[in-house]
């Protein structure tokens, strides 16, 4: 009888442990972040980007996101294409120049930038990057600069994590995207970078495009790459 009670208690302990019995601790299962928390976590690493022509006039504006403390960043290639000079206006209002395009892929609309080395100690604020692939229905948040001093955040879901659009893979989202947000970060519910905002689909009202992490990772130096 005593052995029977021991078996029952052991079974109850396993059932109570639930998903953590396989070695996952509660601390490892992070609660999803709301849009305001994700924004606060990432906004200091998002910047307004100006593409200037040879005569110094602004040809295009968009958004960029910092990937490392030393100054690696990402944006959408169409924002910087053909620019003679690039300037970044950081979240604290400081203008940084020159910003260099170090690698890009016009086909995927991804570009990797290099900002000047930070003059003060501590480096640039930057976002963590998501390693897991996005799935249908995942919650996402988009941050960008429709205006120089007006960063905004929108929220939505992943409509498709791997849609073929004009022969290239795209992440489709239904988060609202305004002009000027191109190149900004698409965040997951942990505030991690899950893609780069790219554009809109004329054939699907309310559905927008993002560059997936696999395409961005392909352009990064080995030391910055995450798992595809």
CSV table of C-alpha atoms in Angstrom, one decimal:
chain,number,residue,atom,x,y,z
A,1,UNK,CA,0.0,0.0,0.0
A,2,UNK,CA,2.8,2.4,0.9
A,3,UNK,CA,4.4,1.7,-2.5
A,4,UNK,CA,1.1,2.5,-4.2
A,5,UNK,CA,0.9,5.9,-2.6
A,6,UNK,CA,4.5,6.7,-3.5
A,7,UNK,CA,3.7,6.0,-7.2
A,8,UNK,CA,0.6,8.2,-7.1
A,9,UNK,CA,2.6,11.1,-5.5
A,10,UNK,CA,5.3,10.7,-8.1
A,11,UNK,CA,2.8,10.8,-11.0
A,12,UNK,CA,1.2,13.9,-9.5
A,13,UNK,CA,4.5,15.6,-9.3
A,14,UNK,CA,5.2,14.9,-13.0
A,15,UNK,CA,1.8,16.2,-14.0
A,16,UNK,CA,2.2,19.4,-11.9
A,17,UNK,CA,5.5,20.0,-13.5
A,18,UNK,CA,3.8,20.1,-16.9
A,19,UNK,CA,6.0,21.4,-19.7
A,20,UNK,CA,8.9,22.1,-17.3
A,21,UNK,CA,9.4,18.4,-16.7
A,22,UNK,CA,11.4,18.2,-20.0
A,23,UNK,CA,14.0,20.5,-18.6
A,24,UNK,CA,12.5,23.9,-19.5
A,25,UNK,CA,12.4,26.2,-16.5
A,26,UNK,CA,9.9,28.9,-15.9
A,27,UNK,CA,12.6,31.5,-16.2
A,28,UNK,CA,13.3,30.3,-19.7
A,29,UNK,CA,9.7,30.7,-20.8
A,30,UNK,CA,9.5,34.5,-21.2
A,31,UNK,CA,6.1,36.1,-21.2
A,32,UNK,CA,5.2,37.9,-24.5
A,33,UNK,CA,5.7,41.6,-24.5
A,34,UNK,CA,3.0,44.1,-25.4
A,35,UNK,CA,3.6,46.8,-28.1
A,36,UNK,CA,4.6,49.4,-25.5
A,37,UNK,CA,7.1,47.2,-23.8
A,38,UNK,CA,8.6,46.1,-27.1
A,39,UNK,CA,8.9,49.7,-28.2
A,40,UNK,CA,10.6,50.8,-25.0
A,41,UNK,CA,13.0,47.9,-25.4
A,42,UNK,CA,14.0,48.6,-29.0
A,43,UNK,CA,13.3,52.3,-29.7
A,44,UNK,CA,16.7,53.6,-28.7
A,45,UNK,CA,18.3,51.4,-31.3
A,46,UNK,CA,16.1,52.7,-34.2
A,47,UNK,CA,17.1,55.8,-36.2
A,48,UNK,CA,15.9,58.1,-38.9
A,49,UNK,CA,17.9,57.7,-42.1
A,50,UNK,CA,18.4,60.4,-44.7
A,51,UNK,CA,19.8,59.6,-48.2
A,52,UNK,CA,21.3,62.7,-49.8
A,53,UNK,CA,22.2,63.4,-53.4
A,54,UNK,CA,25.4,64.8,-54.7
A,55,UNK,CA,24.0,68.4,-54.3
A,56,UNK,CA,23.2,67.7,-50.7
A,57,UNK,CA,19.4,67.6,-51.1
A,58,UNK,CA,17.4,64.8,-49.5
A,59,UNK,CA,16.5,62.2,-52.0
A,60,UNK,CA,14.9,59.7,-49.7
A,61,UNK,CA,14.2,59.1,-46.1
A,62,UNK,CA,13.6,55.9,-44.1
A,63,UNK,CA,14.5,54.1,-41.0
A,64,UNK,CA,17.4,51.9,-39.8
A,65,UNK,CA,18.1,49.7,-36.8
A,66,UNK,CA,21.3,49.1,-34.9
A,67,UNK,CA,22.7,45.5,-34.8
A,68,UNK,CA,25.8,46.0,-32.6
A,69,UNK,CA,27.3,48.4,-30.1
A,70,UNK,CA,30.2,49.2,-32.6
A,71,UNK,CA,27.9,50.6,-35.3
A,72,UNK,CA,26.6,47.7,-37.5
A,73,UNK,CA,23.1,48.5,-38.7
A,74,UNK,CA,20.5,47.4,-41.2
A,75,UNK,CA,17.9,49.0,-43.4
A,76,UNK,CA,16.0,48.4,-46.7
A,77,UNK,CA,18.2,48.7,-49.7
A,78,UNK,CA,15.7,50.8,-51.7
A,79,UNK,CA,16.1,53.6,-49.0
A,80,UNK,CA,19.8,54.0,-49.7
A,81,UNK,CA,20.1,53.1,-53.3
A,82,UNK,CA,21.9,55.7,-55.4
A,83,UNK,CA,22.6,58.0,-52.4
A,84,UNK,CA,25.8,60.1,-52.5
A,85,UNK,CA,25.8,60.4,-48.7
A,86,UNK,CA,23.8,58.9,-45.8
A,87,UNK,CA,23.0,60.5,-42.4
A,88,UNK,CA,21.5,58.9,-39.4
A,89,UNK,CA,19.5,60.9,-36.8
A,90,UNK,CA,19.6,58.8,-33.6
A,91,UNK,CA,16.8,58.4,-31.1
A,92,UNK,CA,18.5,61.0,-28.9
A,93,UNK,CA,18.5,63.6,-31.7
A,94,UNK,CA,22.2,63.3,-32.5
A,95,UNK,CA,23.1,63.3,-36.2
A,96,UNK,CA,25.8,60.8,-37.2
A,97,UNK,CA,27.6,60.9,-40.6
A,98,UNK,CA,28.9,59.5,-42.8
A,99,UNK,CA,26.9,56.2,-42.8
A,100,UNK,CA,28.4,53.6,-45.1
A,101,UNK,CA,26.6,50.9,-47.0
A,102,UNK,CA,29.0,47.9,-46.5
A,103,UNK,CA,26.9,45.1,-48.2
A,104,UNK,CA,23.5,44.9,-49.9
A,105,UNK,CA,21.3,42.7,-52.0
A,106,UNK,CA,18.9,44.5,-54.3
A,107,UNK,CA,17.0,41.3,-54.9
A,108,UNK,CA,16.0,40.9,-51.3
A,109,UNK,CA,16.0,44.6,-50.5
A,110,UNK,CA,18.4,44.2,-47.6
A,111,UNK,CA,21.3,46.5,-46.8
A,112,UNK,CA,23.9,46.4,-44.0
A,113,UNK,CA,25.3,49.8,-42.8
A,114,UNK,CA,28.2,50.9,-40.8
A,115,UNK,CA,27.9,54.0,-38.6
A,116,UNK,CA,31.0,55.8,-37.3
A,117,UNK,CA,32.6,54.3,-34.2
A,118,UNK,CA,30.9,55.8,-31.1
A,119,UNK,CA,32.9,58.5,-29.5
A,120,UNK,CA,31.7,57.9,-26.0
A,121,UNK,CA,32.1,54.7,-24.0
A,122,UNK,CA,29.5,52.0,-24.0
A,123,UNK,CA,28.7,52.0,-27.7
A,124,UNK,CA,25.4,52.2,-29.6
A,125,UNK,CA,22.2,50.7,-28.2
A,126,UNK,CA,21.2,47.7,-30.3
A,127,UNK,CA,18.5,45.1,-30.6
A,128,UNK,CA,18.8,41.3,-30.1
A,129,UNK,CA,18.0,39.2,-33.1
A,130,UNK,CA,15.6,36.3,-33.4
A,131,UNK,CA,17.1,32.9,-34.4
A,132,UNK,CA,13.8,31.0,-34.8
A,133,UNK,CA,11.8,31.2,-38.0
A,134,UNK,CA,8.6,33.1,-37.9
A,135,UNK,CA,5.4,31.2,-38.2
A,136,UNK,CA,1.9,32.0,-39.5
A,137,UNK,CA,0.0,34.1,-36.9
A,138,UNK,CA,3.0,35.2,-34.8
A,139,UNK,CA,2.5,38.6,-33.2
A,140,UNK,CA,4.9,41.3,-34.5
A,141,UNK,CA,5.5,45.0,-34.0
A,142,UNK,CA,6.9,47.4,-36.5
A,143,UNK,CA,8.8,50.6,-35.6
A,144,UNK,CA,9.8,53.4,-38.0
A,145,UNK,CA,10.1,57.1,-38.7
A,146,UNK,CA,7.4,58.5,-40.9
A,147,UNK,CA,8.7,61.9,-39.8
A,148,UNK,CA,12.2,62.9,-38.5
A,149,UNK,CA,11.1,63.4,-34.9
A,150,UNK,CA,8.1,61.0,-34.9
A,151,UNK,CA,8.9,57.3,-34.4
A,152,UNK,CA,5.8,55.2,-34.3
A,153,UNK,CA,5.0,51.6,-33.5
A,154,UNK,CA,2.3,49.4,-35.0
A,155,UNK,CA,1.3,45.8,-34.3
A,156,UNK,CA,-0.1,42.9,-36.3
A,157,UNK,CA,0.6,39.3,-37.1
A,158,UNK,CA,2.6,37.3,-39.6
A,159,UNK,CA,0.3,36.7,-42.5
A,160,UNK,CA,2.9,34.5,-44.2
A,161,UNK,CA,6.5,33.7,-43.1
A,162,UNK,CA,7.7,32.7,-46.5
A,163,UNK,CA,5.7,34.1,-49.4
A,164,UNK,CA,7.2,34.1,-52.9
A,165,UNK,CA,6.7,37.6,-54.3
A,166,UNK,CA,8.2,38.4,-57.7
A,167,UNK,CA,10.4,35.4,-57.4
A,168,UNK,CA,11.9,36.2,-54.0
A,169,UNK,CA,10.9,35.2,-50.4
A,170,UNK,CA,9.1,37.7,-48.3
A,171,UNK,CA,7.6,37.9,-44.9
A,172,UNK,CA,4.0,39.2,-45.1
A,173,UNK,CA,2.6,41.1,-42.2
A,174,UNK,CA,-0.7,43.0,-41.5
A,175,UNK,CA,0.9,45.6,-39.2
A,176,UNK,CA,0.2,49.1,-40.6
A,177,UNK,CA,3.2,50.6,-42.4
A,178,UNK,CA,3.6,54.3,-43.3
A,179,UNK,CA,6.0,55.9,-45.8
A,180,UNK,CA,9.3,56.4,-44.0
A,181,UNK,CA,9.1,53.2,-42.0
A,182,UNK,CA,11.0,51.3,-44.7
A,183,UNK,CA,14.2,49.8,-43.2
A,184,UNK,CA,12.8,49.8,-39.7
A,185,UNK,CA,12.7,46.7,-37.5
A,186,UNK,CA,10.0,44.1,-37.3
A,187,UNK,CA,10.1,42.8,-33.7
A,188,UNK,CA,8.7,39.6,-32.3
A,189,UNK,CA,6.9,39.4,-28.9
A,190,UNK,CA,10.3,39.2,-27.1
A,191,UNK,CA,11.4,42.5,-28.6
A,192,UNK,CA,13.9,40.7,-30.9
A,193,UNK,CA,14.6,41.7,-34.5
A,194,UNK,CA,12.5,39.4,-36.7
A,195,UNK,CA,12.8,41.2,-40.0
A,196,UNK,CA,13.3,44.5,-41.8
A,197,UNK,CA,10.3,46.5,-43.1
A,198,UNK,CA,10.5,46.6,-46.9
A,199,UNK,CA,7.3,47.9,-48.5
A,200,UNK,CA,3.7,47.2,-49.4
A,201,UNK,CA,1.7,44.9,-51.8
A,202,UNK,CA,-0.5,46.7,-54.3
A,203,UNK,CA,-2.5,43.5,-54.8
A,204,UNK,CA,-3.2,42.9,-51.1
A,205,UNK,CA,-4.7,45.8,-49.2
A,206,UNK,CA,-3.3,46.1,-45.7
A,207,UNK,CA,-0.6,43.5,-46.3
A,208,UNK,CA,3.0,44.6,-46.2
A,209,UNK,CA,6.4,43.2,-46.9
A,210,UNK,CA,9.4,42.5,-44.7
A,211,UNK,CA,12.9,41.1,-45.3
A,212,UNK,CA,13.3,37.8,-43.4
A,213,UNK,CA,16.2,37.2,-41.1
A,214,UNK,CA,17.7,34.6,-43.4
A,215,UNK,CA,18.2,37.2,-46.1
A,216,UNK,CA,19.6,39.7,-43.6
A,217,UNK,CA,21.9,37.1,-42.0
A,218,UNK,CA,23.4,36.3,-45.4
A,219,UNK,CA,24.8,39.8,-45.6
A,220,UNK,CA,26.2,40.0,-42.1
A,221,UNK,CA,29.8,39.4,-41.0
A,222,UNK,CA,30.3,35.9,-39.5
A,223,UNK,CA,30.5,37.3,-36.0
A,224,UNK,CA,27.1,38.9,-36.2
A,225,UNK,CA,25.2,36.1,-37.9
A,226,UNK,CA,22.4,34.2,-36.1
A,227,UNK,CA,21.1,30.8,-37.0
A,228,UNK,CA,19.0,30.7,-40.1
